[in-house]
Short mmCIF file of C-alpha atoms and ligand atoms in Angstrom, two decimals:
data_model
loop_
_atom_site.label_atom_id
_atom_site.label_comp_id
_atom_site.label_asym_id
_atom_site.label_seq_id
_atom_site.Cartn_x
_atom_site.Cartn_y
_atom_site.Cartn_z
CA MET A 8 103.49 134.95 80.71
CA LYS A 9 103.68 136.52 84.44
CA ARG A 10 103.88 133.91 86.97
CA ILE A 11 100.73 135.30 88.41
CA THR A 12 98.68 134.44 85.27
CA LEU A 13 99.97 131.09 85.06
CA PHE A 14 98.65 130.44 88.80
CA LEU A 15 95.44 132.07 88.06
CA ILE A 16 95.21 129.68 84.62
CA LEU A 17 95.91 126.70 86.76
CA LEU A 18 93.61 127.41 89.64
CA ALA A 19 91.04 128.23 87.13
CA GLY A 20 91.52 124.39 85.41
CA CYS A 21 91.04 122.91 89.03
CA PRO A 22 88.00 122.66 91.46
CA VAL A 23 88.72 125.00 94.74
CA PHE A 24 86.89 123.70 97.35
CA SER A 25 86.24 126.06 100.75
CA GLN A 26 85.28 124.69 103.87
CA ASN A 27 83.45 126.92 106.34
CA TYR A 28 83.70 125.94 109.83
CA ASP A 29 82.27 129.21 111.32
CA GLU A 30 79.08 129.10 112.45
CA ALA A 31 78.79 133.29 111.78
CA LYS A 32 79.31 132.32 108.33
CA VAL A 33 76.56 129.86 107.75
CA PRO A 34 74.77 131.52 104.82
CA HIS A 35 70.82 132.70 105.57
CA TYR A 36 69.09 129.84 104.34
CA THR A 37 65.50 128.47 104.08
CA LEU A 38 64.27 124.85 104.05
CA PRO A 39 62.04 123.35 101.98
CA ASP A 40 58.57 123.12 103.57
CA VAL A 41 58.36 119.24 104.37
CA LEU A 42 54.56 119.61 104.90
CA LYS A 43 53.96 121.31 101.62
CA THR A 44 53.52 119.30 98.40
CA THR A 45 54.59 120.28 95.25
CA SER A 46 51.08 121.80 94.15
CA GLY A 47 51.29 123.68 96.91
CA LYS A 48 48.92 121.81 99.64
CA THR A 49 49.65 121.90 103.06
CA ILE A 50 49.48 118.38 104.86
CA ARG A 51 47.88 118.27 108.20
CA ASN A 52 47.40 114.64 109.11
CA GLU A 53 49.09 111.53 108.62
CA GLU A 54 46.83 109.79 106.00
CA LYS A 55 47.66 112.86 103.89
CA TRP A 56 51.27 112.31 104.26
CA GLU A 57 51.63 108.81 103.78
CA LYS A 58 49.06 109.42 100.35
CA LEU A 59 50.40 112.12 98.97
CA ARG A 60 53.32 113.94 100.37
CA ARG A 61 55.64 111.05 101.56
CA PRO A 62 55.58 109.19 97.88
CA GLU A 63 56.46 112.59 96.67
CA VAL A 64 59.46 113.34 98.61
CA LEU A 65 60.46 109.82 98.38
CA LYS A 66 60.63 110.24 94.57
CA LEU A 67 62.39 113.97 94.92
CA PHE A 68 65.52 111.87 97.01
CA GLU A 69 65.57 109.43 94.16
CA ASP A 70 65.36 111.44 91.37
CA HIS A 71 67.71 114.14 92.56
CA ILE A 72 69.91 112.34 95.05
CA TYR A 73 70.35 108.77 95.62
CA GLY A 74 68.93 107.07 92.56
CA GLN A 75 66.00 104.64 92.33
CA MET A 76 66.00 101.58 94.32
CA PRO A 77 64.87 98.66 92.13
CA THR A 78 62.89 96.15 93.86
CA ASP A 79 62.12 93.43 91.53
CA TYR A 80 64.59 90.03 91.33
CA ASP A 81 63.58 86.58 90.16
CA SER A 82 64.22 84.70 93.20
CA ILE A 83 66.26 84.77 96.37
CA ARG A 84 67.82 81.87 98.39
CA TYR A 85 69.29 81.52 102.12
CA ALA A 86 72.30 79.04 102.88
CA LEU A 87 73.39 79.20 106.33
CA THR A 88 76.87 78.02 105.97
CA GLU A 89 77.71 77.70 109.59
CA ASP A 90 75.74 77.35 112.59
CA ASP A 91 78.27 76.37 115.72
CA GLY A 92 76.33 76.20 118.73
CA ALA A 93 78.01 78.03 121.31
CA GLU A 94 80.10 81.17 121.04
CA MET A 95 81.46 83.92 122.99
CA ALA A 96 81.65 81.32 126.01
CA GLY A 97 78.12 79.72 125.53
CA LYS A 98 76.21 83.05 125.13
CA ALA A 99 75.80 83.37 121.53
CA VAL A 100 75.16 81.10 118.41
CA LEU A 101 76.64 82.18 115.26
CA LYS A 102 75.34 81.93 111.89
CA GLN A 103 77.11 82.62 108.58
CA VAL A 104 74.51 83.41 105.74
CA GLY A 105 75.12 83.47 102.46
CA ILE A 106 71.93 85.34 100.38
CA THR A 107 72.30 84.90 96.89
CA VAL A 108 69.83 87.12 94.87
CA PHE A 109 69.06 86.16 90.85
CA ARG A 110 67.63 88.23 88.49
CA LYS A 111 67.55 87.37 84.59
CA GLY A 112 69.76 84.59 85.18
CA ASN A 113 72.65 86.55 86.86
CA SER A 114 73.24 86.83 90.74
CA VAL A 115 75.47 88.50 93.85
CA GLN A 116 75.89 86.94 97.13
CA ILE A 117 75.63 89.22 100.14
CA ASN A 118 77.41 87.40 103.12
CA VAL A 119 75.69 88.05 106.75
CA VAL A 120 77.60 87.68 109.76
CA LEU A 121 74.95 87.24 112.87
CA PHE A 122 75.19 85.98 116.26
CA THR A 123 72.01 85.64 118.34
CA PRO A 124 71.99 85.63 122.10
CA ALA A 125 72.06 81.75 123.10
CA GLN A 126 69.78 81.87 125.98
CA ALA A 127 66.84 84.06 124.28
CA LYS A 128 63.26 82.45 124.95
CA LYS A 129 61.71 84.35 122.09
CA PRO A 130 63.00 86.30 118.95
CA VAL A 131 65.05 89.09 119.49
CA PRO A 132 65.42 92.56 118.02
CA VAL A 133 68.67 92.81 115.83
CA PHE A 134 71.18 95.65 115.30
CA LEU A 135 72.04 95.30 111.79
CA LEU A 136 75.65 97.33 110.63
CA ILE A 137 76.10 97.99 106.99
CA ASN A 138 80.10 97.70 107.35
CA ASN A 139 81.88 100.80 105.40
CA ARG A 140 85.09 99.43 107.22
CA GLY A 141 87.12 96.37 107.22
CA LYS A 142 85.88 92.74 106.98
CA GLU A 143 87.90 92.35 110.14
CA ASN A 144 85.57 94.64 112.44
CA THR A 145 83.10 91.88 112.08
CA ASP A 146 85.39 88.97 112.87
CA PRO A 147 82.90 85.49 113.18
CA THR A 148 85.94 84.02 114.88
CA ARG A 149 86.01 87.22 117.38
CA ALA A 150 90.11 86.56 117.41
CA LYS A 151 89.89 90.56 116.22
CA LYS A 152 87.39 92.71 118.30
CA SER A 153 86.33 96.19 117.63
CA GLU A 154 84.47 98.98 119.01
CA PHE A 155 82.97 99.88 115.61
CA TRP A 156 80.71 96.05 116.02
CA PRO A 157 81.10 95.12 119.85
CA ALA A 158 78.98 91.95 119.14
CA GLU A 159 79.86 90.73 122.83
CA MET A 160 78.15 93.84 124.34
CA LEU A 161 75.44 93.74 122.31
CA ILE A 162 74.63 89.96 122.95
CA ASP A 163 75.09 90.55 126.67
CA SER A 164 72.52 93.15 126.64
CA GLY A 165 70.20 90.76 124.81
CA PHE A 166 70.17 91.91 121.27
CA ALA A 167 71.00 89.94 118.23
CA ILE A 168 73.76 91.59 115.61
CA ALA A 169 74.36 91.59 112.45
CA ALA A 170 76.47 92.99 109.48
CA PHE A 171 77.14 92.33 105.95
CA HIS A 172 79.96 94.38 103.82
CA VAL A 173 79.32 97.07 101.50
CA SER A 174 81.65 95.45 98.98
CA ASP A 175 79.32 92.43 98.57
CA LEU A 176 77.19 95.04 96.73
CA ALA A 177 79.33 97.68 95.19
CA PRO A 178 83.18 97.82 95.52
CA ASP A 179 83.66 101.66 97.49
CA ASN A 180 85.78 102.88 94.45
CA LYS A 181 84.83 104.83 91.51
CA ASP A 182 86.31 102.90 89.09
CA THR A 183 84.65 99.45 89.83
CA TYR A 184 81.77 100.45 92.00
CA MET A 185 79.37 98.99 89.01
CA THR A 186 81.01 95.55 88.75
CA GLY A 187 78.34 94.37 91.82
CA VAL A 188 74.69 94.31 91.96
CA LEU A 189 74.74 97.29 89.30
CA GLN A 190 76.26 95.49 86.31
CA LYS A 191 75.13 92.08 87.45
CA LEU A 192 71.47 92.70 88.58
CA TYR A 193 70.47 96.22 87.39
CA PRO A 194 72.64 97.12 84.51
CA GLU A 195 69.90 99.51 82.95
CA GLN A 196 70.19 101.68 86.34
CA LEU A 197 73.64 102.82 84.81
CA LYS A 198 72.21 104.32 81.86
CA MET A 199 70.13 106.46 83.87
CA ASP A 200 70.80 109.91 85.45
CA ASN A 201 68.44 109.28 87.92
CA GLY A 202 69.64 105.36 88.41
CA MET A 203 71.34 103.92 91.62
CA LYS A 204 74.70 104.03 92.47
CA ALA A 205 76.93 102.80 95.28
CA ILE A 206 75.11 104.20 98.38
CA GLY A 207 71.64 102.86 96.45
CA ALA A 208 73.34 99.41 96.08
CA TRP A 209 74.57 99.30 99.71
CA ALA A 210 70.97 100.42 100.84
CA TRP A 211 69.39 97.79 98.39
CA GLY A 212 71.68 94.77 100.11
CA ALA A 213 70.21 96.08 103.92
CA SER A 214 66.73 95.09 102.44
CA ARG A 215 67.86 91.77 101.13
CA VAL A 216 69.16 91.06 104.41
CA MET A 217 66.06 92.25 105.70
CA ASP A 218 64.31 89.95 103.53
CA TYR A 219 66.78 86.99 105.55
CA PHE A 220 65.59 88.12 108.59
CA GLU A 221 61.55 87.79 107.57
CA THR A 222 62.86 84.10 107.56
CA ASP A 223 64.94 83.57 110.74
CA ARG A 224 62.88 82.30 113.85
CA ASP A 225 65.51 83.73 116.10
CA ILE A 226 64.52 87.36 115.05
CA ASP A 227 62.10 89.26 115.45
CA ALA A 228 61.75 90.92 111.88
CA LYS A 229 59.37 93.80 113.37
CA LYS A 230 62.31 94.83 115.70
CA VAL A 231 65.58 95.27 113.11
CA ILE A 232 67.75 98.50 113.89
CA VAL A 233 69.90 99.33 110.85
CA VAL A 234 72.78 101.14 111.35
CA GLY A 235 75.64 102.89 109.67
CA HIS A 236 78.77 105.05 110.30
CA SER A 237 79.46 107.64 107.84
CA ARG A 238 78.92 106.91 104.32
CA GLY A 239 77.35 103.72 106.02
CA GLY A 240 74.97 106.26 108.21
CA LYS A 241 74.16 108.07 104.83
CA THR A 242 73.18 104.64 103.63
CA SER A 243 71.58 103.38 106.86
CA LEU A 244 69.13 106.61 106.40
CA TRP A 245 68.16 105.84 102.49
CA ALA A 246 67.56 102.06 103.77
CA ALA A 247 65.01 103.38 106.21
CA ALA A 248 63.34 105.89 104.50
CA GLN A 249 62.81 103.44 101.78
CA ASP A 250 62.17 100.08 103.04
CA GLN A 251 59.50 100.45 106.19
CA ARG A 252 60.35 97.00 107.43
CA PHE A 253 63.26 98.81 109.28
CA ALA A 254 61.71 99.42 112.99
CA ALA A 255 64.44 102.25 113.59
CA CYS A 256 67.41 103.89 111.96
CA VAL A 257 70.81 104.66 113.25
CA THR A 258 73.13 107.43 111.93
CA ASN A 259 76.65 107.88 113.15
CA CYS A 260 78.46 110.57 111.86
CA SER A 261 76.91 110.57 108.40
CA GLY A 262 77.28 114.32 107.86
CA ASN A 263 76.71 115.51 104.17
CA THR A 264 74.15 113.66 102.38
CA GLY A 265 73.42 112.23 105.60
CA ALA A 266 71.59 113.55 108.54
CA ALA A 267 73.28 117.15 108.21
CA LEU A 268 71.33 119.90 106.44
CA ALA A 269 73.00 120.74 103.01
CA ARG A 270 71.83 124.10 102.96
CA ARG A 271 74.24 125.32 106.04
CA GLN A 272 77.18 124.78 104.03
CA PHE A 273 78.84 123.53 106.91
CA GLY A 274 82.23 121.19 106.64
CA GLU A 275 81.52 119.09 103.61
CA ARG A 276 79.40 120.42 100.86
CA ILE A 277 77.83 118.59 97.83
CA SER A 278 80.32 119.83 95.21
CA ARG A 279 83.23 118.06 97.42
CA ILE A 280 81.28 114.93 97.92
CA ASN A 281 80.42 114.80 94.42
CA THR A 282 83.79 115.23 93.18
CA THR A 283 85.69 112.79 95.78
CA PHE A 284 83.07 110.57 95.38
CA PRO A 285 81.27 110.16 92.04
CA HIS A 286 80.18 106.79 92.34
CA TRP A 287 77.98 107.54 95.59
CA PHE A 288 74.77 109.76 94.44
CA SER A 289 73.41 109.55 91.42
CA ASN A 290 74.16 111.89 88.08
CA ASN A 291 71.45 114.21 88.52
CA TYR A 292 72.93 115.26 92.16
CA LYS A 293 76.01 116.61 90.48
CA LYS A 294 73.35 119.60 89.55
CA TYR A 295 73.75 120.80 92.94
CA ASN A 296 77.32 121.41 93.14
CA ASP A 297 77.57 124.79 94.85
CA LYS A 298 73.88 124.92 94.62
CA GLU A 299 72.24 123.58 97.83
CA ASN A 300 69.53 126.03 97.75
CA ALA A 301 68.43 124.65 94.11
CA LEU A 302 67.75 121.57 95.87
CA PRO A 303 64.00 120.23 96.07
CA VAL A 304 64.66 118.41 99.45
CA ASP A 305 67.02 119.12 102.44
CA GLN A 306 68.07 116.23 104.52
CA HIS A 307 65.50 117.12 107.12
CA MET A 308 62.98 115.56 104.73
CA LEU A 309 64.87 112.13 104.55
CA ILE A 310 64.71 112.00 108.31
CA ALA A 311 60.83 112.62 107.91
CA LEU A 312 60.44 109.78 105.50
CA ILE A 313 61.23 107.61 108.55
CA ALA A 314 58.74 108.84 110.46
CA PRO A 315 56.92 107.32 112.76
CA ARG A 316 59.77 105.07 113.23
CA PRO A 317 62.61 106.28 115.52
CA VAL A 318 66.20 107.74 114.22
CA TYR A 319 69.18 107.97 116.29
CA ALA A 320 71.81 110.66 115.23
CA THR A 321 75.15 111.25 116.10
CA ASN A 322 78.20 113.45 115.42
CA ALA A 323 81.53 113.58 117.20
CA SER A 324 82.65 116.77 118.61
CA LYS A 325 85.93 116.99 116.46
CA ASP A 326 84.10 115.90 113.35
CA LEU A 327 82.68 119.17 112.01
CA TRP A 328 83.28 118.11 108.72
CA ALA A 329 79.92 116.14 109.33
CA ASP A 330 78.54 119.48 111.03
CA PRO A 331 76.95 118.39 114.40
CA LYS A 332 74.84 121.20 114.66
CA GLY A 333 73.57 120.98 111.19
CA THR A 334 72.47 117.01 112.31
CA PHE A 335 70.75 118.33 115.25
CA LEU A 336 68.76 120.86 112.99
CA ALA A 337 67.75 118.11 110.61
CA LEU A 338 66.16 116.23 113.17
CA LYS A 339 64.48 119.41 114.58
CA ALA A 340 63.01 120.08 111.30
CA ALA A 341 61.63 116.73 111.00
CA GLU A 342 59.55 117.62 113.98
CA PRO A 343 56.46 117.93 112.21
CA VAL A 344 56.19 114.91 110.10
CA TYR A 345 56.43 113.22 113.59
CA ALA A 346 53.94 115.34 115.27
CA LEU A 347 50.91 114.27 112.46
CA TYR A 348 51.53 110.87 114.30
CA LYS A 349 51.04 112.78 117.86
CA ILE A 350 54.92 111.77 118.72
CA GLN A 351 56.37 114.45 120.68
CA SER A 352 59.87 115.04 120.22
CA GLY A 353 62.20 115.31 123.51
CA LEU A 354 64.83 117.25 121.44
CA PRO A 355 66.00 120.23 123.63
CA LYS A 356 65.56 123.73 121.53
CA ASP A 357 69.59 123.86 121.17
CA PRO A 358 72.14 121.27 120.84
CA PRO A 359 72.91 119.71 123.76
CA GLY A 360 76.91 119.90 124.96
CA ILE A 361 79.31 117.44 124.46
CA ASN A 362 78.74 113.90 126.03
CA LYS A 363 75.04 114.60 126.43
CA PRO A 364 72.79 112.26 125.05
CA VAL A 365 69.08 112.99 124.56
CA ILE A 366 67.43 109.73 124.14
CA GLY A 367 63.93 110.31 125.62
CA SER A 368 61.98 110.30 122.42
CA HIS A 369 61.55 108.89 118.87
CA PHE A 370 64.76 111.00 117.90
CA GLY A 371 68.09 110.23 119.75
CA TYR A 372 70.99 112.70 119.29
CA HIS A 373 74.35 113.04 120.92
CA ASN A 374 77.74 114.45 120.17
CA ARG A 375 80.14 112.21 121.43
CA GLU A 376 83.90 114.02 122.74
CA GLY A 377 86.48 112.84 120.00
CA GLU A 378 86.88 111.89 116.55
CA HIS A 379 85.08 110.32 113.50
CA ASP A 380 84.48 106.97 114.42
CA MET A 381 81.91 104.43 116.01
CA THR A 382 82.66 103.59 119.55
CA VAL A 383 81.22 101.70 122.32
CA TYR A 384 80.29 104.73 123.81
CA ASP A 385 77.80 105.15 120.76
CA TRP A 386 76.89 101.62 120.73
CA GLY A 387 75.82 101.83 124.45
CA ASN A 388 73.38 105.20 123.59
CA PHE A 389 71.82 103.01 120.63
CA ILE A 390 71.00 100.02 123.08
CA ARG A 391 69.32 102.41 125.48
CA PHE A 392 67.50 104.22 122.54
CA ALA A 393 66.46 100.58 121.48
CA ARG A 394 65.37 99.67 124.65
CA LYS A 395 62.77 102.60 124.72
CA PHE A 396 60.98 100.92 122.17
C1 LIG B 223 84.83 111.30 103.77
C2 LIG B 223 83.67 111.74 103.36
C3 LIG B 223 82.37 111.73 104.08
C4 LIG B 223 82.10 110.30 104.63
C5 LIG B 223 83.38 110.07 105.29
C6 LIG B 223 83.28 108.50 105.73
O1 LIG B 223 85.11 112.12 104.72
O2 LIG B 223 83.94 113.00 102.84
O3 LIG B 223 81.31 112.39 103.25
O4 LIG B 223 81.10 110.59 105.51
O5 LIG B 223 84.17 109.83 104.16
O6 LIG B 223 82.73 107.40 105.15
O7 LIG B 223 84.19 108.07 106.64
#
């Protein structure tokens, strides 16, 4: 056999991924109309959006991308395992909360680290991080400090800050992701093509922490901002879309199947994410490998599900994989739904330059100079954004 034939045979057997980083090669695309129902009705006011179109769009995301979000459980228990008094030189109080959720005789535990400002006279707003990185990033002892979760900075700004780790819900691993909440509480989801997988399980966890916040008198449960970076940022969007108790959403460098438009096919694509991370999204999502245009939704509609609540989306200039421009355009394409609530977007027509945050309206956006990461620069802007509301 000739060498070239052998090479072609080998090539045919493995997936070939090509990434486009060239704006000129972005294909022509038409986004699904967020305001048009499946039966062709045009939505003209917030009542009709909430009654007809919002539930429909939510269901499309469940069925085709993230999987269902089970909401039933038998009981939930909170155990405050530590409440030490003064932390951070007297500025903060540390709470470590074990949240145990029971269903049909089984249970899972979510461990939350929470700092609240010690001097607060009334319940405070809180940033909740869905932590997809190492647990040392949210070190309760503060021996280790990390820009990923700069607790001191948040406390100094008058906010509470909390985090839980995704592995409490579903290990971030294609072979073991099902060993958490899925096998223990919702095994039926594993049999369904529109069943919840890891990202759904993490978002489900964020809602259980929200359940806890509703019981904590130091926290203003009407002002919970759910935050995630990258795969965590895909999750924060899905959590806020599902659970309207979250007051606002921060999605940092969330890229494909996060805040970036899929149809642009820029940077990471659906086929690639489904192949590298088959445990993140529902089985049904695999049908859209290399078929972005066949999806009944695009990611602007996920942002629209969060309306009228504020959304802050970020990118980093060197993180083309996550498509900074596609993120900006997704926010822009969600504007018509916010307009139904008479909320005007302060976003400019074109993406702002690097390190030029746009914070004035319900849509926050910036493209930080540098790499794929979440830094104090990003957090500083989230704080400014949160203060507006
Ligand atoms: C990979 C993946 C991205 C994801 C990122 C992360 O790069 O392809 O979709 O956002 O990991 O979570 O850091």
